[in-house]
Coordinates of C-alpha atoms in Angstrom, one line a residue:
Chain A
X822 CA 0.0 0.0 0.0
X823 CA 1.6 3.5 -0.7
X824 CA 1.5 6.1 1.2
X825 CA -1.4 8.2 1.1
X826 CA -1.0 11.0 3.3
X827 CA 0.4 13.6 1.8
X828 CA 3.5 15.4 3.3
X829 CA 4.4 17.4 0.0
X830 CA 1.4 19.8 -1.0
X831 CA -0.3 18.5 -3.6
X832 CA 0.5 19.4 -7.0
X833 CA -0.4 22.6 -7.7
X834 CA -0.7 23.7 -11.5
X835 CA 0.7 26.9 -11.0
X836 CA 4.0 26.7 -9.0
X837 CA 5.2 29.5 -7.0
X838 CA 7.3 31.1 -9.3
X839 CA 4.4 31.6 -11.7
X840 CA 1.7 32.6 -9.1
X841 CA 3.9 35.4 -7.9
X842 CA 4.1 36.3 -11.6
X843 CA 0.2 36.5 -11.8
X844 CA -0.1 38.1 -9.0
X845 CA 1.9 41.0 -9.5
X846 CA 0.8 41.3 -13.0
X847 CA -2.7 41.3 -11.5
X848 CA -1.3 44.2 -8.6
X849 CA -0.9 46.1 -11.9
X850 CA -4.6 45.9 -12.8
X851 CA -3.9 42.9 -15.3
X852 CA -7.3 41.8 -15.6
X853 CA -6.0 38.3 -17.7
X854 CA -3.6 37.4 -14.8
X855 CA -6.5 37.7 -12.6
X856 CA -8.9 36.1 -14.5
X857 CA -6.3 32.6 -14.6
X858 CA -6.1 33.8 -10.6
X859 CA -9.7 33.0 -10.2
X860 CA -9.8 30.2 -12.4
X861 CA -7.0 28.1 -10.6
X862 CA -8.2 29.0 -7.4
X863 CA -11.9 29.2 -7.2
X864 CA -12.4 25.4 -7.0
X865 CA -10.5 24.8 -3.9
X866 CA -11.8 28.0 -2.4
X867 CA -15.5 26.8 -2.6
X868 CA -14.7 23.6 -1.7
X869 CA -13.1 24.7 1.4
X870 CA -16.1 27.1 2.0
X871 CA -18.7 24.0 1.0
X872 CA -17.2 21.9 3.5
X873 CA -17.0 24.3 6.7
X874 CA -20.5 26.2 6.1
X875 CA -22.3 23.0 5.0
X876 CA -24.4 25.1 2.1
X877 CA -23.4 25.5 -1.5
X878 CA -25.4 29.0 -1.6
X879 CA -23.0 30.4 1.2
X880 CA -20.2 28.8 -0.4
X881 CA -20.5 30.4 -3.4
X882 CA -21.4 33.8 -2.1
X883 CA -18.4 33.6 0.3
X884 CA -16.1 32.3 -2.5
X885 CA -17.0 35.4 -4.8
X886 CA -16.9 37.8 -2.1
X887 CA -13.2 36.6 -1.1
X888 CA -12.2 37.3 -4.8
X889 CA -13.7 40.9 -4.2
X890 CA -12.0 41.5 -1.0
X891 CA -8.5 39.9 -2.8
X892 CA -8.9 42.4 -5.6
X893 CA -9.3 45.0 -3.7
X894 CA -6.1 44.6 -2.0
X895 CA -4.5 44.1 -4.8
X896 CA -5.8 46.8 -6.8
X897 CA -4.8 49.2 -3.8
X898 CA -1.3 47.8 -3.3
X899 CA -2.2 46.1 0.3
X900 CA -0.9 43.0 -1.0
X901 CA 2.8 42.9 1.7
X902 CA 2.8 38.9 1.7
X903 CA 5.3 38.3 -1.5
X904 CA 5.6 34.5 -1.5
X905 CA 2.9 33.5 0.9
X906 CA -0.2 34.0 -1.5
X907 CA -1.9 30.8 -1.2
X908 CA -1.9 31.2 2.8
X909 CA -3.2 34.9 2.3
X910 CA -6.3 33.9 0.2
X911 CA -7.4 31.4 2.6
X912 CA -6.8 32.8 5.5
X913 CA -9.2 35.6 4.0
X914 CA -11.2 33.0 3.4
X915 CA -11.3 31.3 6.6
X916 CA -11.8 34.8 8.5
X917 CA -15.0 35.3 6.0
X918 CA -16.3 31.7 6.9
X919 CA -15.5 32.3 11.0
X920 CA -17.4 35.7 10.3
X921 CA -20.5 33.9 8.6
X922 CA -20.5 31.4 11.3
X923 CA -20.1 34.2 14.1
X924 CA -23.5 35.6 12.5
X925 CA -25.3 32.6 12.0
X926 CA -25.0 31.7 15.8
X927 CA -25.9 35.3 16.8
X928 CA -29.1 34.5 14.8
X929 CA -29.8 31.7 16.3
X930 CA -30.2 29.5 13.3
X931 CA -29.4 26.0 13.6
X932 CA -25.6 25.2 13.0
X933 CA -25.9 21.3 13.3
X934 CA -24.0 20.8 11.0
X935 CA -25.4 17.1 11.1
X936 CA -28.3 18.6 9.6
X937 CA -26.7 19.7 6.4
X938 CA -27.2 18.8 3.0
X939 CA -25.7 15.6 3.0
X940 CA -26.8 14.4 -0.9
X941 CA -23.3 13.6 -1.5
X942 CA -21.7 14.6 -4.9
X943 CA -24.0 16.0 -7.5
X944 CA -21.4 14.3 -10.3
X945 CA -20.8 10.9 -10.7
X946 CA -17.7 10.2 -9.5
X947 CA -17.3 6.0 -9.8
X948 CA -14.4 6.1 -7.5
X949 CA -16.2 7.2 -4.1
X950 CA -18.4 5.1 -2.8
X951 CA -21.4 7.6 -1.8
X952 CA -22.2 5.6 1.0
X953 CA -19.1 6.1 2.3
X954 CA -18.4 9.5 1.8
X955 CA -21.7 10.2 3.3
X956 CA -20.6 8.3 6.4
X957 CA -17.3 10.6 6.6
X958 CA -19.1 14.2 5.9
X959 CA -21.3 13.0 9.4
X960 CA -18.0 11.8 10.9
X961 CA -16.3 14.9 10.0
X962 CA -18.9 17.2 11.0
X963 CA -18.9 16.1 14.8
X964 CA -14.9 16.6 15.1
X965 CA -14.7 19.7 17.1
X966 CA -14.3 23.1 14.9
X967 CA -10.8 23.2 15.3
X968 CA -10.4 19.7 13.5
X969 CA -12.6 19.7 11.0
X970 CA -10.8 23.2 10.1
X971 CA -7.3 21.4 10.0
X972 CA -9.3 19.1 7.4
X973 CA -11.1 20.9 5.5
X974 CA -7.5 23.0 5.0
X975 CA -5.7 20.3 4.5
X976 CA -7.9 18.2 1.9
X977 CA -10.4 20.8 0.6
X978 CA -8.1 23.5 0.3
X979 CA -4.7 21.7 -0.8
X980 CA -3.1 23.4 2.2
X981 CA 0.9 21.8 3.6
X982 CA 0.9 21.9 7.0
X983 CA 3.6 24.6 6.8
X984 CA 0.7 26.8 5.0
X985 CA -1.8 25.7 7.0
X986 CA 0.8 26.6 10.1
X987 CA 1.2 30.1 8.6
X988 CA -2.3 30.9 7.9
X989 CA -3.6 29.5 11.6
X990 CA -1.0 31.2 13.1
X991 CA 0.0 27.8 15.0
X992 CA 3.2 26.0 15.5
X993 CA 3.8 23.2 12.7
X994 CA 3.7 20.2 15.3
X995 CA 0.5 21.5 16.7
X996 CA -1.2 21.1 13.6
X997 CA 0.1 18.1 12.6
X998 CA -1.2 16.5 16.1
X999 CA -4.2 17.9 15.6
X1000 CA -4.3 16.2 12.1
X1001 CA -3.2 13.0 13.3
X1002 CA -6.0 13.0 16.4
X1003 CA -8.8 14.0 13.8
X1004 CA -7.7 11.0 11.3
X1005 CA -7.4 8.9 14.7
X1006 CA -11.4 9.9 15.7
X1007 CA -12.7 9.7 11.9
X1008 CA -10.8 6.2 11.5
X1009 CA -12.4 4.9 14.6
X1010 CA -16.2 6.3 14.1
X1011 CA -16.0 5.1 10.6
X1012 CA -14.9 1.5 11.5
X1013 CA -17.4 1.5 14.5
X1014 CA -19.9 2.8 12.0
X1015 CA -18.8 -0.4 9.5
X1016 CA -20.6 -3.9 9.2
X1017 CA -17.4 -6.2 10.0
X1018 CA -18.2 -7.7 6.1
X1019 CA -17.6 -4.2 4.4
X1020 CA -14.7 -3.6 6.3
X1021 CA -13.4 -6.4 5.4
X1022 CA -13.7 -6.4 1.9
X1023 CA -11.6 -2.4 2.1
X1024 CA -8.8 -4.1 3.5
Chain B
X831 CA 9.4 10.1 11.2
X832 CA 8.6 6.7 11.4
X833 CA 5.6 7.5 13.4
X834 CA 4.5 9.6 10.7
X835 CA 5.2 6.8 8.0
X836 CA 3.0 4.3 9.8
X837 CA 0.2 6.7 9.9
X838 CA 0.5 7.2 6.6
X839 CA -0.1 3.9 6.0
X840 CA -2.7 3.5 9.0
X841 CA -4.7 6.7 7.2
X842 CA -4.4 5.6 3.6
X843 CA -8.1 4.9 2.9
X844 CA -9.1 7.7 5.0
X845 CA -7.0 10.4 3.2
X846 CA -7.5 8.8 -0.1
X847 CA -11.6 9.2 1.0
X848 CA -11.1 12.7 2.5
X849 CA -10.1 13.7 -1.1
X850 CA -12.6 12.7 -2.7
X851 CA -15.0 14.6 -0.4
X852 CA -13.3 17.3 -1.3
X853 CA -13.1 16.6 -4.6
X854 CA -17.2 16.1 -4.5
X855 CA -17.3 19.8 -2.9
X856 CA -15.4 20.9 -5.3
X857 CA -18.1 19.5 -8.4
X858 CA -20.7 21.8 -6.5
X859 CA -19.7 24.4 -7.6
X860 CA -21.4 26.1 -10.8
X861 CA -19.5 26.5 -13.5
X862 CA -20.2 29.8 -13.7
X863 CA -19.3 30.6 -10.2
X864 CA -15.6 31.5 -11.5
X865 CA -16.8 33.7 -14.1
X866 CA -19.0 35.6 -11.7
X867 CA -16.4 35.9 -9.6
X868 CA -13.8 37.2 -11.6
X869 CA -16.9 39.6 -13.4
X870 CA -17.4 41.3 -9.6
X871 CA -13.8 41.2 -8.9
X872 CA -12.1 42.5 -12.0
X873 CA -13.5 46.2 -10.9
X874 CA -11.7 46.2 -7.5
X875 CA -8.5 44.9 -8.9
X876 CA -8.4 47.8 -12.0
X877 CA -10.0 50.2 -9.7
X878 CA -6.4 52.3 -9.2
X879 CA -6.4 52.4 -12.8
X880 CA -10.0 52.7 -14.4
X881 CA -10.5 52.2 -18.0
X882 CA -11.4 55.0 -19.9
X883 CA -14.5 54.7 -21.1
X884 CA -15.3 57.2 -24.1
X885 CA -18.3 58.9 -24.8
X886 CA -19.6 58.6 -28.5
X887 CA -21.5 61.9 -28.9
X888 CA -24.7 61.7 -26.8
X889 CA -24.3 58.5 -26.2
X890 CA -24.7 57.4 -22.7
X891 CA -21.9 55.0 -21.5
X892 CA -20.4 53.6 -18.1
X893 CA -19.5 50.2 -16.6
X894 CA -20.6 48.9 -13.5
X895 CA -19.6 46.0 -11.5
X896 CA -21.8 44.4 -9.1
X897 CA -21.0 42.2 -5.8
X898 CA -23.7 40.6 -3.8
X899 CA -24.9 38.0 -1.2
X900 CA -26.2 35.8 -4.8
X901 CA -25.5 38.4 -7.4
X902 CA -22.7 39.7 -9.5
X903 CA -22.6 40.8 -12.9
X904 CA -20.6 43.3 -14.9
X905 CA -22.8 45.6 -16.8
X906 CA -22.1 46.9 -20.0
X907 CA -24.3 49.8 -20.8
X908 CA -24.3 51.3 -24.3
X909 CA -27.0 52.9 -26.9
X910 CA -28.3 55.3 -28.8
X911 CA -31.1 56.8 -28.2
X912 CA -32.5 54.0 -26.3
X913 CA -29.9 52.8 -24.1
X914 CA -29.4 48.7 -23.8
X915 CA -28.8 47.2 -20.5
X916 CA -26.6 43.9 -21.0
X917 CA -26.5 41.9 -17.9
X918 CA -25.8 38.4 -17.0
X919 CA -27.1 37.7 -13.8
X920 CA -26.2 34.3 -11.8
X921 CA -28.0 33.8 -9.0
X922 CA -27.3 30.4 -7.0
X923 CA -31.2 30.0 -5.8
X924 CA -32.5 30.8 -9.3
X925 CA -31.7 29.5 -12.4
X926 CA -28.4 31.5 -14.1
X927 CA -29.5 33.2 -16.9
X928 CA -29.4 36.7 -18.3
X929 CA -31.7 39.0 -18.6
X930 CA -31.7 42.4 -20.6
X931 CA -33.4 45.4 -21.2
X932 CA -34.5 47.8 -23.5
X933 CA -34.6 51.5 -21.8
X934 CA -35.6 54.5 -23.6
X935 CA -33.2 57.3 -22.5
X936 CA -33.5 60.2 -24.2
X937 CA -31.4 62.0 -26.2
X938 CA -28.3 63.4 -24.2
X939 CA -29.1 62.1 -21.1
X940 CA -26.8 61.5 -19.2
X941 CA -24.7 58.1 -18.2
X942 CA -25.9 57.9 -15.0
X943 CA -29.6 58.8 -15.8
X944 CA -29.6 56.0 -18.3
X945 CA -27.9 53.5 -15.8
X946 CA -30.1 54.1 -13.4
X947 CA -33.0 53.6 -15.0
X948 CA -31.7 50.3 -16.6
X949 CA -31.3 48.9 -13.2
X950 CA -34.9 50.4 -12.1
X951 CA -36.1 48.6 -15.5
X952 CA -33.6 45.7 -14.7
X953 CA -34.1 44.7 -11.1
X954 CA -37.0 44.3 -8.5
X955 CA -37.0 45.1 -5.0
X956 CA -36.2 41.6 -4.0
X957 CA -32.7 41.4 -6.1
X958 CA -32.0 45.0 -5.4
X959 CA -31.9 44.1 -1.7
X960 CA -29.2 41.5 -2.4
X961 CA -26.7 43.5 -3.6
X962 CA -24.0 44.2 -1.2
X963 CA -21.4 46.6 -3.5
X964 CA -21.4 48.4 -6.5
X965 CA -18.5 49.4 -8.3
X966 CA -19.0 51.9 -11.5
X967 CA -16.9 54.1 -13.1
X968 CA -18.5 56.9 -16.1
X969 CA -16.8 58.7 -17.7
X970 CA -16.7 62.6 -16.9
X971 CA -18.6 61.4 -13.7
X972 CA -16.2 59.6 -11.7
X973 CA -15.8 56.2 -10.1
X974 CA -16.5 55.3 -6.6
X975 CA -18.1 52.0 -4.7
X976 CA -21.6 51.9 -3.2
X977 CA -22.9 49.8 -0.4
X978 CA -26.9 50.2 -0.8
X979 CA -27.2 49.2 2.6
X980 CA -24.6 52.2 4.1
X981 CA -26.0 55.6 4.0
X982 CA -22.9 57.3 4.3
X983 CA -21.7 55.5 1.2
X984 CA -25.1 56.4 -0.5
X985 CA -25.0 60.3 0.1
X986 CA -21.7 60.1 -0.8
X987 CA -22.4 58.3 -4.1
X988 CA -25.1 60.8 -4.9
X989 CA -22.8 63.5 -4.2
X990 CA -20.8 62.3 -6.8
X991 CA -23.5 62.8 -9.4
X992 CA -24.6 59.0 -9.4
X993 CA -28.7 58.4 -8.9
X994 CA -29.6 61.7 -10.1
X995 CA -32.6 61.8 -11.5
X996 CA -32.7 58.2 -12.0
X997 CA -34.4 55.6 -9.8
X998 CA -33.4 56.6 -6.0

């Protein structure tokens, strides 16, 4: 068996040499640099935003608003983190999301997040087994906020812990014990929540 | 290390399923959502340096950029004597689609007369009342952002010659 759990961030179409050519053409008001900006970055962005607010509405109101708030900056020359721009458009992103979620709660509307959609992927995808995935949204949805949010950073957002270290504002070894004790909880509700014969048959 | 190594191997399914729930976020989203996002964005990001935007005798011109809880378009508005509002709206809880406008201006008005009746014409109460920023920029007017919601922003976009005469 290989090893699955990535170390390395994943591969990322753009590497860092060539975002921080985008997005200083973009600083300059190149509106083509930011459109392939928006493009490469948009699907992990509402992922990550899908997975921590539970609806795809929000999601994609919070993705498009982080893209205004990121042009802004730009546009305006606030942009001071050369090198670091993948950390900086999350961690907008994560302060949007821990805004919504500080008004939702103020409004008293239900935040179970048990009780989100939990249809599973709207395209086919033969690889997952819906059943399964449906099984590890619930699991993943009673971690406590701070797990699920090294998650969701980690697998939604395409995040290295070093990133995800940066943009937290935590030390490295936190996170990646924080990881390792979310994995640990998932693993064990997931096997609990597993006739013996399917479990079997994964193995 | 070798901690780490075994629970790599311990974690293997579990990763391996964790991206694939991502992955099934990730098909949520519209495909349009990008487009939209870069259409309400683009403004902010050229704002420092707005395009000129010319004036073709009487013709009322301007371009707008809108941002909103379920709304964003970029507006072209161009015409003759009528005006034609051009807007593609995507909205997540209705179907995207566009929807446009005929608006009889009349001759010489101005850019911002036009444009506001085009979104008078364009938009009921209900979709008005989602939009959280407008960006526009007119020629021989100015450009500025408006937060319908902020009333300091909306006497200061009136100031600015924005909304007069038109639908506020």
């Amino acid at each position: 068996m290989g090893l699955a759990l990535k170390v390395e961030p994943p591969a990322n179409p753009f590497d860092e040499h060539r975002v921080r050519g985008l997005v200083d053409a973009a600083s300059r008001g190149d509106a083509e640099a930011w459109r392939m900006l928006v493009e490469a970055y948009s699907g992990r962005l509402f992922a990550l935003v899908r997975s921590r607010c539970g609806s795809r509405e929000l999601a994609e109101e919070i993705t498009q608003s982080v893209f205004v708030t990121l042009a802004e900056k730009l546009g305006t020359g606030l942009y001071q983190e050369q090198g670091r721009f993948e950390s900086w458009l999350f961690r907008i992103a994560i302060n949007r999301i821990r805004d919504e979620m500080r008004r939702t709660r103020r409004h008293a509307t239900p935040t179970d997040p048990v009780s989100f959609e939990f249809a599973g992927p709207t395209r086919e995808d033969s690889r997952a087994d819906p059943d399964r995935l449906t099984a590890l949204r619930e699991a993943v949805a009673e971690l406590s906020d701070a797990e699920q949010e090294v998650i969701h950073l980690r697998h939604h957002a395409e995040l290295s812990f070093k990133q995800i270290a940066e943009l937290l504002g935590e030390p490295l070894g936190t996170l990646l014990a924080r990881h390792h004790r979310a994995l640990k909880k998932l693993q064990t509700r997931l096997t609990s929540a597993t006739p013996s014969s399917e479990r079997g048959a994964r193995t | 290390m070798n901690e780490i190594a075994d629970n790599m191997t311990e974690f293997a399914d579990l990763s391996r399923d964790l991206d694939r729930l991502a992955e099934a976020d990730a098909a949520e989203m519209p495909p349009a959502l990008a487009e939209r996002a870069y259409l309400a964005s683009v403004a902010g990001l050229t704002r420092s340096e707005p395009e000129a935007i010319p004036f073709v005798g009487a013709v009322p011109s301007a371009r707008w950029s809108l941002s909103g809880s379920r709304i964003a378009a970029g507006l072209g508005l161009m015409g003759a004597i009528g005006a034609v509002l051009l807007a593609t709206l995507g909205r997540p809880s209705v179907p995207t689609g566009s929807v446009s406008g005929e608006i009889a201006a009349a001759p010489g008005s101005s850019a911002e007369d036009a444009l506001w009746i085009a979104v008078e014409d364009a938009w009921d109460d209900d979709l008005w009342s989602e939009i959280d920023l407008i960006y526009a920029e007119t020629a021989g007017v100015g450009d500025d952002w408006l937060n319908p919601s902020d009333d300091e922003s909306l006497d200061a976009w009136l100031d600015l010659g924005f909304g007069a005469g038109g639908a506020m």
